[in-house]
Amino acid sequence: MLTQKAKYGLKALLMLAQQEPGEFTLVAEIAARQKLPRKYLELILLELRKQGFLHSQRGKNGGFRLAKRPDEITFGQIIRVLDGPLAPFPCASLTGYRKCEDCTDEQVCAVRKQMRRVRDAMAAILDSTTLADAAAEGLAQEGPADPVPAIALA
Amino acid sequence: MLTQKAKYGLKALLMLAQQEPGEFTLVAEIAARQKLPRKYLELILLELRKQGFLHSQRGKNGGFRLAKRPDEITFGQIIRVLDGPLAPFPCASLTGYRKCEDCTDEQVCAVRKQMRRVRDAMAAILDSTTLADAAAEGLAQEGPADPVPAIALA
DNA sequence: ATTTTCCCTAGCGATTGACTAGAGAATACG
DNA sequence: CGTATTCTCTAGTCAATCGCTAGGGAAAAT
């Protein structure tokens, strides 16, 4: 499970991805339009700015805008910044690896092996889905073709 | 991220899946062999028993054993019982659906759409991987053939 | 009856999640 | 210049959850 923080961040960025490029949007407006708590959203956007996803400007006509093109920002990047590693367990993570205290032989741990597969599946989707992709798919009424070819078997 | 609880549960069940069918194993022995906190593990096994995964017996020669065959118990089932829904957000869950407070139009929510895809990918793996599968794969030195054919693209 | 083992309820300390408050600094504008 | 606007930053709060531990109760075997 991801946190509200990640959800709010994703929603905000996705909204900004649909603004005119270069145009600034107020935190207050994002919060209002997306029904998110304003002060909390401020913190989140600040964090995203520090990580290079957003550019901001103060004072009148200020606000936030994307610091990159929407097709350069992936869901995976955003989630990792706001919520940490994707993997179900730290021992199965690439970006946030940490070994289990209880694991005697990690090379053989069957649980870890399966969780690595889960991580890979999640990363395959989230690291290849950009804000642009999601925005486009959101607009399509009923997407017939799937950009990422199914999820393999069942 | 999953909790320790789910990890402990998976490890314990996986160990029981490798015992002689019908044979009881003590909580104390599982805890020792897997290096898990004994009292906490008790709670977890109790929960798994109440959910029908384990059979237990008290007194001398007692202990726990699987209540089903290892190929009838999936990772998905276990995780859902111990940690709740797989989906990144409740609004993207099938088994534990709950709508977002902030979502105005759920049918169009692009975040939800992507998270649904992630959920599906996770479920495809976890609901098709049984204790028997994991135990078998664990024994293989270096599995050349993947039971679930890759994770689709990159 | 006694030992073994699971069964069950309680509780607890630390962390984290999900925020809110409020002052400070930059920017625009009249 | 001054004032309104808007982001920036640090704190703090409150409740829930995680990750356990404690300890007695009940069933089974001997």
PDB file of N, CA and C (backbone and C1' of nucleotides) in Angstrom, chain D residues 1-8 11-12 14 16-17 19-22 24-26 28-30:
ATOM      1  P    DC D   1      12.344  51.772   0.114  1.00  0.00           P
ATOM      2  O5'  DC D   1      11.761  53.143  -0.492  1.00  0.00           O
ATOM      3  C5'  DC D   1      11.027  54.162   0.213  1.00  0.00           C
ATOM      4  C4'  DC D   1       9.538  53.864   0.247  1.00  0.00           C
ATOM      5  C3'  DC D   1       9.146  52.735   1.214  1.00  0.00           C
ATOM      6  O3'  DC D   1       8.049  53.168   2.014  1.00  0.00           O
ATOM      7  C1'  DC D   1       8.227  52.312  -0.946  1.00  0.00           C
ATOM      8  P    DG D   2       7.775  52.561   3.434  1.00  0.00           P
ATOM      9  O5'  DG D   2       6.397  51.829   3.161  1.00  0.00           O
ATOM     10  C5'  DG D   2       5.387  52.520   2.427  1.00  0.00           C
ATOM     11  C4'  DG D   2       4.346  51.532   1.937  1.00  0.00           C
ATOM     12  C3'  DG D   2       4.065  50.377   2.898  1.00  0.00           C
ATOM     13  O3'  DG D   2       2.682  50.090   2.794  1.00  0.00           O
ATOM     14  C1'  DG D   2       4.715  49.513   0.834  1.00  0.00           C
ATOM     15  P    DT D   3       1.806  49.783   4.024  1.00  0.00           P
ATOM     16  O5'  DT D   3       0.711  48.852   3.312  1.00  0.00           O
ATOM     17  C5'  DT D   3       0.366  49.121   1.939  1.00  0.00           C
ATOM     18  C4'  DT D   3       0.259  47.830   1.161  1.00  0.00           C
ATOM     19  C3'  DT D   3      -0.102  46.596   1.997  1.00  0.00           C
ATOM     20  O3'  DT D   3      -1.218  45.983   1.386  1.00  0.00           O
ATOM     21  C1'  DT D   3       1.645  46.091   0.520  1.00  0.00           C
ATOM     22  P    DA D   4      -2.166  45.044   2.276  1.00  0.00           P
ATOM     23  O5'  DA D   4      -2.604  43.996   1.142  1.00  0.00           O
ATOM     24  C5'  DA D   4      -2.832  44.473  -0.181  1.00  0.00           C
ATOM     25  C4'  DA D   4      -2.377  43.419  -1.179  1.00  0.00           C
ATOM     26  C3'  DA D   4      -2.830  41.996  -0.842  1.00  0.00           C
ATOM     27  O3'  DA D   4      -3.360  41.423  -2.017  1.00  0.00           O
ATOM     28  C1'  DA D   4      -0.484  42.037  -1.178  1.00  0.00           C
ATOM     29  P    DT D   5      -4.054  40.034  -1.934  1.00  0.00           P
ATOM     30  O5'  DT D   5      -2.933  39.064  -2.519  1.00  0.00           O
ATOM     31  C5'  DT D   5      -2.408  39.317  -3.812  1.00  0.00           C
ATOM     32  C4'  DT D   5      -1.197  38.432  -4.053  1.00  0.00           C
ATOM     33  C3'  DT D   5      -1.419  36.945  -3.800  1.00  0.00           C
ATOM     34  O3'  DT D   5      -1.180  36.263  -5.008  1.00  0.00           O
ATOM     35  C1'  DT D   5       0.630  37.670  -2.899  1.00  0.00           C
ATOM     36  P    DT D   6      -1.850  34.923  -5.432  1.00  0.00           P
ATOM     37  O5'  DT D   6      -0.777  33.839  -4.990  1.00  0.00           O
ATOM     38  C5'  DT D   6       0.406  33.711  -5.754  1.00  0.00           C
ATOM     39  C4'  DT D   6       1.527  33.162  -4.901  1.00  0.00           C
ATOM     40  C3'  DT D   6       1.224  31.836  -4.198  1.00  0.00           C
ATOM     41  O3'  DT D   6       1.780  30.771  -4.953  1.00  0.00           O
ATOM     42  C1'  DT D   6       2.621  33.298  -2.934  1.00  0.00           C
ATOM     43  P    DC D   7       1.738  29.237  -4.384  1.00  0.00           P
ATOM     44  O5'  DC D   7       3.251  29.049  -3.906  1.00  0.00           O
ATOM     45  C5'  DC D   7       4.278  29.073  -4.866  1.00  0.00           C
ATOM     46  C4'  DC D   7       5.601  29.461  -4.207  1.00  0.00           C
ATOM     47  C3'  DC D   7       6.325  28.289  -3.539  1.00  0.00           C
ATOM     48  O3'  DC D   7       7.734  28.433  -3.746  1.00  0.00           O
ATOM     49  C1'  DC D   7       5.958  29.987  -1.966  1.00  0.00           C
ATOM     50  P    DT D   8       8.753  27.316  -3.191  1.00  0.00           P
ATOM     51  O5'  DT D   8       9.049  27.767  -1.682  1.00  0.00           O
ATOM     52  C5'  DT D   8      10.028  28.773  -1.446  1.00  0.00           C
ATOM     53  C4'  DT D   8      10.494  28.716   0.007  1.00  0.00           C
ATOM     54  C3'  DT D   8      10.912  27.337   0.493  1.00  0.00           C
ATOM     55  O3'  DT D   8      12.182  27.492   1.088  1.00  0.00           O
ATOM     56  C1'  DT D   8       9.393  28.308   2.009  1.00  0.00           C
ATOM     57  P    DA D  11      13.181  23.387  13.820  1.00  0.00           P
ATOM     58  O5'  DA D  11      11.888  23.453  14.751  1.00  0.00           O
ATOM     59  C5'  DA D  11      10.642  23.523  14.084  1.00  0.00           C
ATOM     60  C4'  DA D  11       9.545  23.822  15.023  1.00  0.00           C
ATOM     61  C3'  DA D  11       9.314  22.682  16.029  1.00  0.00           C
ATOM     62  O3'  DA D  11       8.853  23.215  17.263  1.00  0.00           O
ATOM     63  C1'  DA D  11       7.523  22.783  14.422  1.00  0.00           C
ATOM     64  P    DG D  12       8.632  22.282  18.545  1.00  0.00           P
ATOM     65  O5'  DG D  12       7.100  21.865  18.403  1.00  0.00           O
ATOM     66  C5'  DG D  12       6.099  22.879  18.217  1.00  0.00           C
ATOM     67  C4'  DG D  12       4.773  22.204  17.902  1.00  0.00           C
ATOM     68  C3'  DG D  12       4.525  20.950  18.739  1.00  0.00           C
ATOM     69  O3'  DG D  12       3.181  20.969  19.205  1.00  0.00           O
ATOM     70  C1'  DG D  12       4.230  20.456  16.475  1.00  0.00           C
ATOM     71  P    DC D  14      -2.776  17.365  20.389  1.00  0.00           P
ATOM     72  O5'  DC D  14      -4.068  16.685  19.727  1.00  0.00           O
ATOM     73  C5'  DC D  14      -4.239  16.701  18.312  1.00  0.00           C
ATOM     74  C4'  DC D  14      -4.276  15.281  17.767  1.00  0.00           C
ATOM     75  C3'  DC D  14      -4.477  14.189  18.820  1.00  0.00           C
ATOM     76  O3'  DC D  14      -5.735  13.600  18.556  1.00  0.00           O
ATOM     77  C1'  DC D  14      -2.806  13.576  17.226  1.00  0.00           C
ATOM     78  P    DA D  16      -7.683   6.686  16.109  1.00  0.00           P
ATOM     79  O5'  DA D  16      -6.603   5.875  15.254  1.00  0.00           O
ATOM     80  C5'  DA D  16      -6.299   6.336  13.944  1.00  0.00           C
ATOM     81  C4'  DA D  16      -5.149   5.529  13.392  1.00  0.00           C
ATOM     82  C3'  DA D  16      -5.295   4.016  13.584  1.00  0.00           C
ATOM     83  O3'  DA D  16      -5.106   3.416  12.321  1.00  0.00           O
ATOM     84  C1'  DA D  16      -3.171   4.761  14.387  1.00  0.00           C
ATOM     85  P    DT D  17      -5.336   1.819  12.138  1.00  0.00           P
ATOM     86  O5'  DT D  17      -3.839   1.287  12.052  1.00  0.00           O
ATOM     87  C5'  DT D  17      -2.900   1.990  11.248  1.00  0.00           C
ATOM     88  C4'  DT D  17      -1.513   1.477  11.567  1.00  0.00           C
ATOM     89  C3'  DT D  17      -1.440  -0.049  11.706  1.00  0.00           C
ATOM     90  O3'  DT D  17      -0.523  -0.504  10.729  1.00  0.00           O
ATOM     91  C1'  DT D  17      -0.280   1.057  13.457  1.00  0.00           C
ATOM     92  P    DG D  19       6.003  -4.175  11.124  1.00  0.00           P
ATOM     93  O5'  DG D  19       6.499  -4.564  12.591  1.00  0.00           O
ATOM     94  C5'  DG D  19       7.506  -3.766  13.210  1.00  0.00           C
ATOM     95  C4'  DG D  19       7.724  -4.281  14.598  1.00  0.00           C
ATOM     96  C3'  DG D  19       7.852  -5.817  14.679  1.00  0.00           C
ATOM     97  O3'  DG D  19       8.884  -6.144  15.599  1.00  0.00           O
ATOM     98  C1'  DG D  19       6.234  -5.085  16.164  1.00  0.00           C
ATOM     99  P    DC D  20       9.516  -7.642  15.496  1.00  0.00           P
ATOM    100  O5'  DC D  20       8.352  -8.548  16.074  1.00  0.00           O
ATOM    101  C5'  DC D  20       8.415  -9.170  17.358  1.00  0.00           C
ATOM    102  C4'  DC D  20       8.234  -8.162  18.481  1.00  0.00           C
ATOM    103  C3'  DC D  20       8.063  -8.820  19.824  1.00  0.00           C
ATOM    104  O3'  DC D  20       9.335  -9.031  20.415  1.00  0.00           O
ATOM    105  C1'  DC D  20       6.500  -7.038  19.549  1.00  0.00           C
ATOM    106  P    DT D  21       9.532 -10.227  21.404  1.00  0.00           P
ATOM    107  O5'  DT D  21       8.766  -9.754  22.727  1.00  0.00           O
ATOM    108  C5'  DT D  21       9.139  -8.548  23.381  1.00  0.00           C
ATOM    109  C4'  DT D  21       8.351  -8.445  24.668  1.00  0.00           C
ATOM    110  C3'  DT D  21       8.411  -9.713  25.525  1.00  0.00           C
ATOM    111  O3'  DT D  21       8.623  -9.317  26.880  1.00  0.00           O
ATOM    112  C1'  DT D  21       6.160  -9.164  25.052  1.00  0.00           C
ATOM    113  P    DA D  22       8.779 -10.457  28.020  1.00  0.00           P
ATOM    114  O5'  DA D  22       7.332 -10.559  28.653  1.00  0.00           O
ATOM    115  C5'  DA D  22       6.464  -9.425  28.655  1.00  0.00           C
ATOM    116  C4'  DA D  22       5.371  -9.643  29.686  1.00  0.00           C
ATOM    117  C3'  DA D  22       5.538 -10.897  30.544  1.00  0.00           C
ATOM    118  O3'  DA D  22       5.040 -10.597  31.843  1.00  0.00           O
ATOM    119  C1'  DA D  22       3.580 -11.098  29.189  1.00  0.00           C
ATOM    120  P    DG D  24       0.597 -15.507  35.378  1.00  0.00           P
ATOM    121  O5'  DG D  24      -0.901 -16.020  35.525  1.00  0.00           O
ATOM    122  C5'  DG D  24      -1.977 -15.134  35.260  1.00  0.00           C
ATOM    123  C4'  DG D  24      -2.856 -15.727  34.189  1.00  0.00           C
ATOM    124  C3'  DG D  24      -3.393 -17.125  34.525  1.00  0.00           C
ATOM    125  O3'  DG D  24      -4.807 -17.098  34.414  1.00  0.00           O
ATOM    126  C1'  DG D  24      -2.553 -17.042  32.335  1.00  0.00           C
ATOM    127  P    DG D  25      -5.641 -18.376  34.933  1.00  0.00           P
ATOM    128  O5'  DG D  25      -6.158 -18.963  33.533  1.00  0.00           O
ATOM    129  C5'  DG D  25      -6.970 -18.149  32.669  1.00  0.00           C
ATOM    130  C4'  DG D  25      -7.392 -18.960  31.469  1.00  0.00           C
ATOM    131  C3'  DG D  25      -7.935 -20.346  31.815  1.00  0.00           C
ATOM    132  O3'  DG D  25      -9.038 -20.642  30.968  1.00  0.00           O
ATOM    133  C1'  DG D  25      -6.068 -20.545  30.370  1.00  0.00           C
ATOM    134  P    DA D  26      -9.891 -21.971  31.318  1.00  0.00           P
ATOM    135  O5'  DA D  26      -9.492 -22.883  30.072  1.00  0.00           O
ATOM    136  C5'  DA D  26      -9.807 -22.467  28.746  1.00  0.00           C
ATOM    137  C4'  DA D  26      -9.273 -23.507  27.767  1.00  0.00           C
ATOM    138  C3'  DA D  26      -9.716 -24.937  28.081  1.00  0.00           C
ATOM    139  O3'  DA D  26      -9.898 -25.623  26.858  1.00  0.00           O
ATOM    140  C1'  DA D  26      -7.382 -24.837  28.087  1.00  0.00           C
ATOM    141  P    DA D  28      -8.500 -31.925  22.691  1.00  0.00           P
ATOM    142  O5'  DA D  28      -7.218 -32.865  22.694  1.00  0.00           O
ATOM    143  C5'  DA D  28      -6.002 -32.374  22.148  1.00  0.00           C
ATOM    144  C4'  DA D  28      -4.832 -33.003  22.867  1.00  0.00           C
ATOM    145  C3'  DA D  28      -4.953 -34.512  23.092  1.00  0.00           C
ATOM    146  O3'  DA D  28      -4.012 -35.119  22.220  1.00  0.00           O
ATOM    147  C1'  DA D  28      -4.007 -33.370  24.974  1.00  0.00           C
ATOM    148  P    DA D  29      -3.954 -36.685  22.086  1.00  0.00           P
ATOM    149  O5'  DA D  29      -2.749 -37.004  23.078  1.00  0.00           O
ATOM    150  C5'  DA D  29      -1.445 -36.517  22.743  1.00  0.00           C
ATOM    151  C4'  DA D  29      -0.503 -36.834  23.885  1.00  0.00           C
ATOM    152  C3'  DA D  29      -0.409 -38.320  24.229  1.00  0.00           C
ATOM    153  O3'  DA D  29       0.970 -38.658  24.195  1.00  0.00           O
ATOM    154  C1'  DA D  29      -0.791 -37.021  26.182  1.00  0.00           C
ATOM    155  P    DT D  30       1.450 -40.206  24.219  1.00  0.00           P
ATOM    156  O5'  DT D  30       1.894 -40.349  25.721  1.00  0.00           O
ATOM    157  C5'  DT D  30       2.664 -39.286  26.309  1.00  0.00           C
ATOM    158  C4'  DT D  30       2.851 -39.571  27.779  1.00  0.00           C
ATOM    159  C3'  DT D  30       2.771 -41.071  28.106  1.00  0.00           C
ATOM    160  O3'  DT D  30       3.920 -41.462  28.837  1.00  0.00           O
ATOM    161  C1'  DT D  30       1.389 -39.815  29.570  1.00  0.00           C
TER     162       DT D  30
END
